Amino acid sequence: MTPDTALAALETAGDPEKSVGMASYHKAPRRYLGTAMPQVNALVKEWRDRLTLDQRLALAAGLWDTDVHEARIAAAKLLAQARMRPSDEHAWQLIQSWVPQFDGWAVADHAASSGGRRIMADLSRLDTLEAWTTSDHLWSKRAALVMTLPLALLNHPNADQLAARERVLAWMADYTTDHRWFIQKAVAWWLRDLSGHDAARCRMFLTEHGSKMKPFAPKDAARKLPGTA
């Protein structure tokens, strides 16, 4: 499986009419195929089942470099694996190399979702993300939160995971005064996920920092809290 043959499969599954609307909606200046996400998922599953880890890494790198919307999403999904043996370091380095190229939420969030699995595999990688929290690049700064969403979803975090969760919440305290929509939305997303697993901690954060956020964000963060109308 080469990037060219994989791209051809994505294009065959695409819809040129839908691609026009996708380009208008996402706005990032790249090629769109109009391939529906279930079709992308089916192709990625087929490739993951057939390829070794090294082959998947090579295919992911090649698909990303095409700069085609669906190909970049497929590249990210090829690395959406909780455990990689013998090592996930190459995958982590590849995902990191993509972050400065993020220019829209759709591709960025898929790549960050795969990055989140690498974070949970090695929490020391939070050191890399911490540098992104002060980045002038909007999407790098946002990715630091999106990649750490798995920490918000833990019902029974161990000591290391709880410390990592608190570290991210400290980052978010600084994020609350960054009123760019995609930053506020990411903070609300993180807290909303946390609310289902540690409602008390979510409430505490909103009590301490909610007034600094854009008005929509604390409302969005709290909408799944128990007792919230």
mmCIF file of N, CA and C in Angstrom, residues 50-183:
data_model
loop_
_atom_site.group_PDB
_atom_site.id
_atom_site.type_symbol
_atom_site.label_atom_id
_atom_site.label_comp_id
_atom_site.label_asym_id
_atom_site.label_seq_id
_atom_site.Cartn_x
_atom_site.Cartn_y
_atom_site.Cartn_z
ATOM 1 N N ARG A 50 -4.136 -4.691 7.501
ATOM 2 C CA ARG A 50 -3.217 -5.321 6.549
ATOM 3 C C ARG A 50 -1.759 -4.971 6.786
ATOM 4 N N LEU A 51 -1.492 -3.833 7.406
ATOM 5 C CA LEU A 51 -0.140 -3.282 7.429
ATOM 6 C C LEU A 51 0.534 -3.459 8.785
ATOM 7 N N THR A 52 1.837 -3.594 8.747
ATOM 8 C CA THR A 52 2.625 -3.577 9.971
ATOM 9 C C THR A 52 2.692 -2.148 10.505
ATOM 10 N N LEU A 53 3.181 -1.998 11.723
ATOM 11 C CA LEU A 53 3.313 -0.663 12.304
ATOM 12 C C LEU A 53 4.199 0.222 11.439
ATOM 13 N N ASP A 54 5.340 -0.288 11.012
ATOM 14 C CA ASP A 54 6.234 0.525 10.178
ATOM 15 C C ASP A 54 5.563 0.922 8.873
ATOM 16 N N GLN A 55 4.795 0.022 8.298
ATOM 17 C CA GLN A 55 4.091 0.344 7.056
ATOM 18 C C GLN A 55 3.007 1.393 7.293
ATOM 19 N N ARG A 56 2.308 1.295 8.417
ATOM 20 C CA ARG A 56 1.295 2.295 8.740
ATOM 21 C C ARG A 56 1.917 3.672 8.954
ATOM 22 N N LEU A 57 3.049 3.689 9.620
ATOM 23 C CA LEU A 57 3.735 4.963 9.838
ATOM 24 C C LEU A 57 4.150 5.594 8.510
ATOM 25 N N ALA A 58 4.685 4.784 7.623
ATOM 26 C CA ALA A 58 5.099 5.303 6.318
ATOM 27 C C ALA A 58 3.898 5.795 5.527
ATOM 28 N N LEU A 59 2.800 5.044 5.569
ATOM 29 C CA LEU A 59 1.597 5.448 4.845
ATOM 30 C C LEU A 59 1.024 6.725 5.445
ATOM 31 N N ALA A 60 0.992 6.821 6.763
ATOM 32 C CA ALA A 60 0.478 8.029 7.412
ATOM 33 C C ALA A 60 1.294 9.251 7.007
ATOM 34 N N ALA A 61 2.611 9.110 7.016
ATOM 35 C CA ALA A 61 3.471 10.240 6.634
ATOM 36 C C ALA A 61 3.213 10.650 5.189
ATOM 37 N N GLY A 62 3.088 9.662 4.311
ATOM 38 C CA GLY A 62 2.861 9.973 2.906
ATOM 39 C C GLY A 62 1.508 10.603 2.651
ATOM 40 N N LEU A 63 0.465 10.094 3.314
ATOM 41 C CA LEU A 63 -0.871 10.675 3.133
ATOM 42 C C LEU A 63 -0.918 12.103 3.664
ATOM 43 N N TRP A 64 -0.293 12.351 4.797
ATOM 44 C CA TRP A 64 -0.277 13.716 5.332
ATOM 45 C C TRP A 64 0.371 14.669 4.338
ATOM 46 N N ASP A 65 1.455 14.240 3.727
ATOM 47 C CA ASP A 65 2.212 15.111 2.830
ATOM 48 C C ASP A 65 1.468 15.432 1.540
ATOM 49 N N THR A 66 0.394 14.697 1.225
ATOM 50 C CA THR A 66 -0.395 15.041 0.036
ATOM 51 C C THR A 66 -1.131 16.367 0.222
ATOM 52 N N ASP A 67 -1.362 16.766 1.471
ATOM 53 C CA ASP A 67 -2.123 17.967 1.813
ATOM 54 C C ASP A 67 -3.553 17.916 1.272
ATOM 55 N N VAL A 68 -4.111 16.720 1.188
ATOM 56 C CA VAL A 68 -5.518 16.525 0.843
ATOM 57 C C VAL A 68 -6.284 16.320 2.142
ATOM 58 N N HIS A 69 -7.422 16.976 2.277
ATOM 59 C CA HIS A 69 -8.170 16.977 3.532
ATOM 60 C C HIS A 69 -8.418 15.564 4.064
ATOM 61 N N GLU A 70 -9.063 14.733 3.281
ATOM 62 C CA GLU A 70 -9.405 13.390 3.751
ATOM 63 C C GLU A 70 -8.156 12.527 3.948
ATOM 64 N N ALA A 71 -7.118 12.778 3.164
ATOM 65 C CA ALA A 71 -5.877 12.017 3.322
ATOM 66 C C ALA A 71 -5.213 12.354 4.652
ATOM 67 N N ARG A 72 -5.262 13.614 5.037
ATOM 68 C CA ARG A 72 -4.678 13.984 6.332
ATOM 69 C C ARG A 72 -5.482 13.388 7.493
ATOM 70 N N ILE A 73 -6.787 13.359 7.354
ATOM 71 C CA ILE A 73 -7.596 12.722 8.394
ATOM 72 C C ILE A 73 -7.291 11.226 8.454
ATOM 73 N N ALA A 74 -7.175 10.582 7.305
ATOM 74 C CA ALA A 74 -6.832 9.159 7.275
ATOM 75 C C ALA A 74 -5.463 8.924 7.895
ATOM 76 N N ALA A 75 -4.521 9.806 7.622
ATOM 77 C CA ALA A 75 -3.179 9.684 8.213
ATOM 78 C C ALA A 75 -3.264 9.681 9.728
ATOM 79 N N ALA A 76 -4.048 10.612 10.270
ATOM 80 C CA ALA A 76 -4.203 10.677 11.726
ATOM 81 C C ALA A 76 -4.853 9.412 12.264
ATOM 82 N N LYS A 77 -5.880 8.928 11.580
ATOM 83 C CA LYS A 77 -6.600 7.755 12.057
ATOM 84 C C LYS A 77 -5.749 6.486 11.990
ATOM 85 N N LEU A 78 -4.787 6.450 11.102
ATOM 86 C CA LEU A 78 -3.889 5.299 11.041
ATOM 87 C C LEU A 78 -3.072 5.147 12.318
ATOM 88 N N LEU A 79 -2.950 6.236 13.075
ATOM 89 C CA LEU A 79 -2.151 6.214 14.302
ATOM 90 C C LEU A 79 -3.020 6.220 15.548
ATOM 91 N N ALA A 80 -4.323 6.020 15.390
ATOM 92 C CA ALA A 80 -5.254 6.031 16.523
ATOM 93 C C ALA A 80 -5.287 4.646 17.161
ATOM 94 N N GLN A 81 -4.234 4.328 17.862
ATOM 95 C CA GLN A 81 -4.066 3.008 18.450
ATOM 96 C C GLN A 81 -3.547 3.198 19.865
ATOM 97 N N ALA A 82 -4.191 2.546 20.841
ATOM 98 C CA ALA A 82 -3.811 2.753 22.237
ATOM 99 C C ALA A 82 -2.405 2.240 22.530
ATOM 100 N N ARG A 83 -2.079 1.062 22.024
ATOM 101 C CA ARG A 83 -0.760 0.470 22.283
ATOM 102 C C ARG A 83 -0.053 0.194 20.968
ATOM 103 N N MET A 84 1.203 0.550 20.928
ATOM 104 C CA MET A 84 2.030 0.263 19.769
ATOM 105 C C MET A 84 3.273 -0.475 20.252
ATOM 106 N N ARG A 85 3.540 -1.603 19.671
ATOM 107 C CA ARG A 85 4.699 -2.404 20.037
ATOM 108 C C ARG A 85 5.603 -2.591 18.834
ATOM 109 N N PRO A 86 6.919 -2.503 19.016
ATOM 110 C CA PRO A 86 7.629 -2.396 20.292
ATOM 111 C C PRO A 86 7.723 -0.983 20.855
ATOM 112 N N SER A 87 7.483 0.040 20.034
ATOM 113 C CA SER A 87 7.616 1.408 20.513
ATOM 114 C C SER A 87 6.690 2.319 19.722
ATOM 115 N N ASP A 88 6.148 3.330 20.421
ATOM 116 C CA ASP A 88 5.304 4.314 19.739
ATOM 117 C C ASP A 88 6.036 5.629 19.513
ATOM 118 N N GLU A 89 7.352 5.644 19.741
ATOM 119 C CA GLU A 89 8.085 6.908 19.670
ATOM 120 C C GLU A 89 8.045 7.515 18.268
ATOM 121 N N HIS A 90 8.167 6.676 17.240
ATOM 122 C CA HIS A 90 8.120 7.193 15.867
ATOM 123 C C HIS A 90 6.755 7.831 15.596
ATOM 124 N N ALA A 91 5.703 7.180 16.068
ATOM 125 C CA ALA A 91 4.358 7.743 15.877
ATOM 126 C C ALA A 91 4.223 9.077 16.598
ATOM 127 N N TRP A 92 4.730 9.152 17.809
ATOM 128 C CA TRP A 92 4.664 10.397 18.560
ATOM 129 C C TRP A 92 5.441 11.512 17.864
ATOM 130 N N GLN A 93 6.617 11.209 17.372
ATOM 131 C CA GLN A 93 7.405 12.208 16.666
ATOM 132 C C GLN A 93 6.695 12.669 15.392
ATOM 133 N N LEU A 94 6.034 11.741 14.700
ATOM 134 C CA LEU A 94 5.316 12.089 13.476
ATOM 135 C C LEU A 94 4.158 13.025 13.787
ATOM 136 N N ILE A 95 3.378 12.691 14.815
ATOM 137 C CA ILE A 95 2.254 13.548 15.182
ATOM 138 C C ILE A 95 2.751 14.937 15.581
ATOM 139 N N GLN A 96 3.823 14.992 16.364
ATOM 140 C CA GLN A 96 4.385 16.295 16.741
ATOM 141 C C GLN A 96 4.763 17.122 15.515
ATOM 142 N N SER A 97 5.298 16.462 14.497
ATOM 143 C CA SER A 97 5.741 17.190 13.295
ATOM 144 C C SER A 97 4.573 17.797 12.543
ATOM 145 N N TRP A 98 3.371 17.260 12.750
ATOM 146 C CA TRP A 98 2.189 17.781 12.063
ATOM 147 C C TRP A 98 1.626 19.031 12.738
ATOM 148 N N VAL A 99 1.834 19.163 14.034
ATOM 149 C CA VAL A 99 1.143 20.206 14.798
ATOM 150 C C VAL A 99 1.380 21.612 14.249
ATOM 151 N N PRO A 100 2.604 22.004 13.890
ATOM 152 C CA PRO A 100 2.780 23.367 13.358
ATOM 153 C C PRO A 100 2.038 23.611 12.048
ATOM 154 N N GLN A 101 1.607 22.532 11.387
ATOM 155 C CA GLN A 101 0.893 22.667 10.111
ATOM 156 C C GLN A 101 -0.625 22.745 10.298
ATOM 157 N N PHE A 102 -1.119 22.563 11.505
ATOM 158 C CA PHE A 102 -2.562 22.632 11.737
ATOM 159 C C PHE A 102 -3.090 24.000 11.335
ATOM 160 N N ASP A 103 -4.203 24.010 10.607
ATOM 161 C CA ASP A 103 -4.783 25.281 10.184
ATOM 162 C C ASP A 103 -6.304 25.243 10.192
ATOM 163 N N GLY A 104 -6.878 24.279 10.876
ATOM 164 C CA GLY A 104 -8.326 24.172 10.982
ATOM 165 C C GLY A 104 -8.673 23.078 11.966
ATOM 166 N N TRP A 105 -9.878 23.137 12.498
ATOM 167 C CA TRP A 105 -10.238 22.236 13.597
ATOM 168 C C TRP A 105 -10.364 20.782 13.178
ATOM 169 N N ALA A 106 -10.863 20.507 11.968
ATOM 170 C CA ALA A 106 -11.205 19.132 11.606
ATOM 171 C C ALA A 106 -9.972 18.233 11.561
ATOM 172 N N VAL A 107 -8.997 18.598 10.759
ATOM 173 C CA VAL A 107 -7.777 17.801 10.670
ATOM 174 C C VAL A 107 -7.032 17.836 12.001
ATOM 175 N N ALA A 108 -6.956 19.012 12.605
ATOM 176 C CA ALA A 108 -6.227 19.150 13.866
ATOM 177 C C ALA A 108 -6.803 18.249 14.949
ATOM 178 N N ASP A 109 -8.107 18.184 15.048
ATOM 179 C CA ASP A 109 -8.719 17.401 16.120
ATOM 180 C C ASP A 109 -8.533 15.900 15.907
ATOM 181 N N HIS A 110 -8.562 15.456 14.669
ATOM 182 C CA HIS A 110 -8.295 14.037 14.416
ATOM 183 C C HIS A 110 -6.852 13.699 14.779
ATOM 184 N N ALA A 111 -5.925 14.541 14.390
ATOM 185 C CA ALA A 111 -4.527 14.287 14.724
ATOM 186 C C ALA A 111 -4.300 14.368 16.228
ATOM 187 N N ALA A 112 -4.960 15.328 16.887
ATOM 188 C CA ALA A 112 -4.808 15.463 18.333
ATOM 189 C C ALA A 112 -5.411 14.278 19.068
ATOM 190 N N SER A 113 -6.475 13.706 18.525
ATOM 191 C CA SER A 113 -7.061 12.516 19.138
ATOM 192 C C SER A 113 -6.057 11.363 19.145
ATOM 193 N N SER A 114 -5.357 11.178 18.037
ATOM 194 C CA SER A 114 -4.316 10.154 18.003
ATOM 195 C C SER A 114 -3.169 10.527 18.933
ATOM 196 N N GLY A 115 -2.846 11.808 19.001
ATOM 197 C CA GLY A 115 -1.818 12.256 19.919
ATOM 198 C C GLY A 115 -2.177 11.983 21.364
ATOM 199 N N GLY A 116 -3.471 12.060 21.679
ATOM 200 C CA GLY A 116 -3.913 11.785 23.033
ATOM 201 C C GLY A 116 -3.585 10.367 23.481
ATOM 202 N N ARG A 117 -3.622 9.434 22.578
ATOM 203 C CA ARG A 117 -3.258 8.058 22.916
ATOM 204 C C ARG A 117 -1.767 7.945 23.228
ATOM 205 N N ARG A 118 -0.975 8.729 22.553
ATOM 206 C CA ARG A 118 0.458 8.719 22.831
ATOM 207 C C ARG A 118 0.753 9.403 24.171
ATOM 208 N N ILE A 119 -0.035 10.407 24.515
ATOM 209 C CA ILE A 119 0.129 11.049 25.818
ATOM 210 C C ILE A 119 -0.202 10.062 26.930
ATOM 211 N N MET A 120 -1.307 9.343 26.794
ATOM 212 C CA MET A 120 -1.706 8.408 27.837
ATOM 213 C C MET A 120 -0.729 7.240 27.947
ATOM 214 N N ALA A 121 -0.018 6.950 26.874
ATOM 215 C CA ALA A 121 0.990 5.894 26.917
ATOM 216 C C ALA A 121 2.245 6.347 27.643
ATOM 217 N N ASP A 122 2.472 7.654 27.691
ATOM 218 C CA ASP A 122 3.674 8.191 28.347
ATOM 219 C C ASP A 122 3.386 9.622 28.791
ATOM 220 N N LEU A 123 3.008 9.772 30.055
ATOM 221 C CA LEU A 123 2.602 11.087 30.557
ATOM 222 C C LEU A 123 3.748 12.092 30.607
ATOM 223 N N SER A 124 4.981 11.636 30.493
ATOM 224 C CA SER A 124 6.098 12.591 30.457
ATOM 225 C C SER A 124 6.046 13.462 29.211
ATOM 226 N N ARG A 125 5.267 13.037 28.215
ATOM 227 C CA ARG A 125 5.134 13.823 26.992
ATOM 228 C C ARG A 125 4.342 15.113 27.214
ATOM 229 N N LEU A 126 3.729 15.241 28.377
ATOM 230 C CA LEU A 126 3.092 16.519 28.710
ATOM 231 C C LEU A 126 4.102 17.666 28.702
ATOM 232 N N ASP A 127 5.363 17.368 28.915
ATOM 233 C CA ASP A 127 6.388 18.417 28.870
ATOM 234 C C ASP A 127 6.409 19.086 27.502
ATOM 235 N N THR A 128 6.236 18.290 26.447
ATOM 236 C CA THR A 128 6.195 18.839 25.091
ATOM 237 C C THR A 128 4.960 19.713 24.921
ATOM 238 N N LEU A 129 3.822 19.232 25.398
ATOM 239 C CA LEU A 129 2.584 19.985 25.250
ATOM 240 C C LEU A 129 2.629 21.297 26.023
ATOM 241 N N GLU A 130 3.302 21.307 27.151
ATOM 242 C CA GLU A 130 3.337 22.532 27.946
ATOM 243 C C GLU A 130 3.954 23.684 27.163
ATOM 244 N N ALA A 131 4.926 23.382 26.325
ATOM 245 C CA ALA A 131 5.519 24.431 25.495
ATOM 246 C C ALA A 131 4.516 25.010 24.504
ATOM 247 N N TRP A 132 3.537 24.197 24.097
ATOM 248 C CA TRP A 132 2.524 24.667 23.150
ATOM 249 C C TRP A 132 1.530 25.622 23.819
ATOM 250 N N THR A 133 1.398 25.557 25.134
ATOM 251 C CA THR A 133 0.370 26.343 25.814
ATOM 252 C C THR A 133 0.614 27.844 25.723
ATOM 253 N N THR A 134 1.820 28.241 25.393
ATOM 254 C CA THR A 134 2.125 29.666 25.221
ATOM 255 C C THR A 134 2.461 30.002 23.770
ATOM 256 N N SER A 135 2.144 29.096 22.867
ATOM 257 C CA SER A 135 2.456 29.296 21.459
ATOM 258 C C SER A 135 1.601 30.416 20.863
ATOM 259 N N ASP A 136 2.181 31.143 19.919
ATOM 260 C CA ASP A 136 1.418 32.132 19.155
ATOM 261 C C ASP A 136 0.550 31.471 18.088
ATOM 262 N N HIS A 137 0.797 30.191 17.840
ATOM 263 C CA HIS A 137 0.038 29.438 16.841
ATOM 264 C C HIS A 137 -1.218 28.891 17.503
ATOM 265 N N LEU A 138 -2.372 29.413 17.096
ATOM 266 C CA LEU A 138 -3.651 29.050 17.700
ATOM 267 C C LEU A 138 -3.834 27.550 17.824
ATOM 268 N N TRP A 139 -3.550 26.822 16.746
ATOM 269 C CA TRP A 139 -3.886 25.399 16.702
ATOM 270 C C TRP A 139 -2.939 24.566 17.543
ATOM 271 N N SER A 140 -1.691 25.004 17.709
ATOM 272 C CA SER A 140 -0.788 24.314 18.635
ATOM 273 C C SER A 140 -1.288 24.486 20.062
ATOM 274 N N LYS A 141 -1.665 25.720 20.392
ATOM 275 C CA LYS A 141 -2.159 25.986 21.743
ATOM 276 C C LYS A 141 -3.408 25.166 22.027
ATOM 277 N N ARG A 142 -4.301 25.094 21.072
ATOM 278 C CA ARG A 142 -5.527 24.316 21.257
ATOM 279 C C ARG A 142 -5.225 22.823 21.355
ATOM 280 N N ALA A 143 -4.258 22.350 20.568
ATOM 281 C CA ALA A 143 -3.928 20.926 20.564
ATOM 282 C C ALA A 143 -3.458 20.447 21.926
ATOM 283 N N ALA A 144 -2.830 21.328 22.701
ATOM 284 C CA ALA A 144 -2.386 20.928 24.035
ATOM 285 C C ALA A 144 -3.556 20.484 24.895
ATOM 286 N N LEU A 145 -4.718 21.090 24.702
ATOM 287 C CA LEU A 145 -5.905 20.662 25.438
ATOM 288 C C LEU A 145 -6.561 19.442 24.799
ATOM 289 N N VAL A 146 -6.710 19.454 23.497
ATOM 290 C CA VAL A 146 -7.414 18.353 22.844
ATOM 291 C C VAL A 146 -6.663 17.034 23.029
ATOM 292 N N MET A 147 -5.335 17.084 23.015
ATOM 293 C CA MET A 147 -4.560 15.860 23.221
ATOM 294 C C MET A 147 -4.671 15.320 24.639
ATOM 295 N N THR A 148 -5.071 16.162 25.569
ATOM 296 C CA THR A 148 -5.156 15.707 26.960
ATOM 297 C C THR A 148 -6.574 15.373 27.384
ATOM 298 N N LEU A 149 -7.519 15.393 26.478
ATOM 299 C CA LEU A 149 -8.903 15.054 26.809
ATOM 300 C C LEU A 149 -9.054 13.681 27.482
ATOM 301 N N PRO A 150 -8.251 12.665 27.126
ATOM 302 C CA PRO A 150 -8.408 11.385 27.828
ATOM 303 C C PRO A 150 -8.245 11.499 29.343
ATOM 304 N N LEU A 151 -7.475 12.470 29.809
ATOM 305 C CA LEU A 151 -7.315 12.650 31.249
ATOM 306 C C LEU A 151 -8.619 13.098 31.902
ATOM 307 N N ALA A 152 -9.429 13.856 31.166
ATOM 308 C CA ALA A 152 -10.703 14.318 31.713
ATOM 309 C C ALA A 152 -11.721 13.198 31.806
ATOM 310 N N LEU A 153 -11.514 12.123 31.067
ATOM 311 C CA LEU A 153 -12.504 11.054 30.962
ATOM 312 C C LEU A 153 -12.252 9.894 31.918
ATOM 313 N N LEU A 154 -11.236 10.006 32.761
ATOM 314 C CA LEU A 154 -10.891 8.924 33.675
ATOM 315 C C LEU A 154 -11.816 8.936 34.888
ATOM 316 N N ASN A 155 -12.407 7.793 35.175
ATOM 317 C CA ASN A 155 -13.252 7.683 36.361
ATOM 318 C C ASN A 155 -12.440 7.484 37.637
ATOM 319 N N HIS A 156 -11.364 6.721 37.532
ATOM 320 C CA HIS A 156 -10.562 6.403 38.708
ATOM 321 C C HIS A 156 -9.079 6.610 38.381
ATOM 322 N N PRO A 157 -8.664 7.866 38.205
ATOM 323 C CA PRO A 157 -7.256 8.114 37.862
ATOM 324 C C PRO A 157 -6.324 7.674 38.983
ATOM 325 N N ASN A 158 -5.179 7.130 38.582
ATOM 326 C CA ASN A 158 -4.160 6.831 39.577
ATOM 327 C C ASN A 158 -3.429 8.121 39.949
ATOM 328 N N ALA A 159 -2.454 8.028 40.818
ATOM 329 C CA ALA A 159 -1.796 9.233 41.318
ATOM 330 C C ALA A 159 -1.135 10.024 40.195
ATOM 331 N N ASP A 160 -0.471 9.333 39.281
ATOM 332 C CA ASP A 160 0.204 10.028 38.177
ATOM 333 C C ASP A 160 -0.808 10.682 37.241
ATOM 334 N N GLN A 161 -1.888 9.986 36.970
ATOM 335 C CA GLN A 161 -2.918 10.534 36.086
ATOM 336 C C GLN A 161 -3.623 11.721 36.726
ATOM 337 N N LEU A 162 -3.863 11.638 38.038
ATOM 338 C CA LEU A 162 -4.495 12.753 38.729
ATOM 339 C C LEU A 162 -3.585 13.977 38.732
ATOM 340 N N ALA A 163 -2.291 13.758 38.931
ATOM 341 C CA ALA A 163 -1.344 14.875 38.876
ATOM 342 C C ALA A 163 -1.312 15.481 37.476
ATOM 343 N N ALA A 164 -1.382 14.629 36.454
ATOM 344 C CA ALA A 164 -1.391 15.122 35.075
ATOM 345 C C ALA A 164 -2.661 15.915 34.804
ATOM 346 N N ARG A 165 -3.794 15.438 35.310
ATOM 347 C CA ARG A 165 -5.057 16.170 35.146
ATOM 348 C C ARG A 165 -4.961 17.554 35.786
ATOM 349 N N GLU A 166 -4.408 17.629 36.980
ATOM 350 C CA GLU A 166 -4.266 18.917 37.654
ATOM 351 C C GLU A 166 -3.309 19.834 36.904
ATOM 352 N N ARG A 167 -2.312 19.267 36.298
ATOM 353 C CA ARG A 167 -1.375 20.064 35.501
ATOM 354 C C ARG A 167 -2.101 20.722 34.329
ATOM 355 N N VAL A 168 -2.951 19.958 33.668
ATOM 356 C CA VAL A 168 -3.696 20.514 32.535
ATOM 357 C C VAL A 168 -4.683 21.572 33.016
ATOM 358 N N LEU A 169 -5.341 21.340 34.129
ATOM 359 C CA LEU A 169 -6.259 22.340 34.667
ATOM 360 C C LEU A 169 -5.533 23.640 34.999
ATOM 361 N N ALA A 170 -4.291 23.547 35.413
ATOM 362 C CA ALA A 170 -3.501 24.759 35.650
ATOM 363 C C ALA A 170 -3.238 25.492 34.346
ATOM 364 N N TRP A 171 -2.975 24.751 33.284
ATOM 365 C CA TRP A 171 -2.832 25.400 31.974
ATOM 366 C C TRP A 171 -4.124 26.120 31.607
ATOM 367 N N MET A 172 -5.232 25.452 31.826
ATOM 368 C CA MET A 172 -6.524 26.006 31.413
ATOM 369 C C MET A 172 -6.876 27.277 32.173
ATOM 370 N N ALA A 173 -6.397 27.384 33.391
ATOM 371 C CA ALA A 173 -6.642 28.617 34.139
ATOM 372 C C ALA A 173 -6.083 29.815 33.380
ATOM 373 N N ASP A 174 -4.945 29.627 32.727
ATOM 374 C CA ASP A 174 -4.372 30.697 31.903
ATOM 375 C C ASP A 174 -5.116 30.843 30.577
ATOM 376 N N TYR A 175 -5.650 29.747 30.073
ATOM 377 C CA TYR A 175 -6.387 29.797 28.817
ATOM 378 C C TYR A 175 -7.676 30.611 28.937
ATOM 379 N N THR A 176 -8.228 30.717 30.129
ATOM 380 C CA THR A 176 -9.543 31.355 30.272
ATOM 381 C C THR A 176 -9.547 32.808 29.825
ATOM 382 N N THR A 177 -8.396 33.460 29.845
ATOM 383 C CA THR A 177 -8.340 34.871 29.431
ATOM 384 C C THR A 177 -8.004 35.028 27.954
ATOM 385 N N ASP A 178 -7.768 33.913 27.271
ATOM 386 C CA ASP A 178 -7.581 33.935 25.811
ATOM 387 C C ASP A 178 -8.968 33.746 25.204
ATOM 388 N N HIS A 179 -9.545 34.821 24.705
ATOM 389 C CA HIS A 179 -10.947 34.794 24.303
ATOM 390 C C HIS A 179 -11.182 34.409 22.853
ATOM 391 N N ARG A 180 -10.174 33.889 22.196
ATOM 392 C CA ARG A 180 -10.402 33.373 20.854
ATOM 393 C C ARG A 180 -11.369 32.198 20.935
ATOM 394 N N TRP A 181 -12.297 32.141 19.974
ATOM 395 C CA TRP A 181 -13.399 31.189 20.043
ATOM 396 C C TRP A 181 -12.915 29.754 20.179
ATOM 397 N N PHE A 182 -11.926 29.348 19.381
ATOM 398 C CA PHE A 182 -11.485 27.963 19.403
ATOM 399 C C PHE A 182 -10.761 27.599 20.694
ATOM 400 N N ILE A 183 -10.170 28.578 21.362
ATOM 401 C CA ILE A 183 -9.568 28.315 22.666
ATOM 402 C C ILE A 183 -10.657 28.159 23.721
#
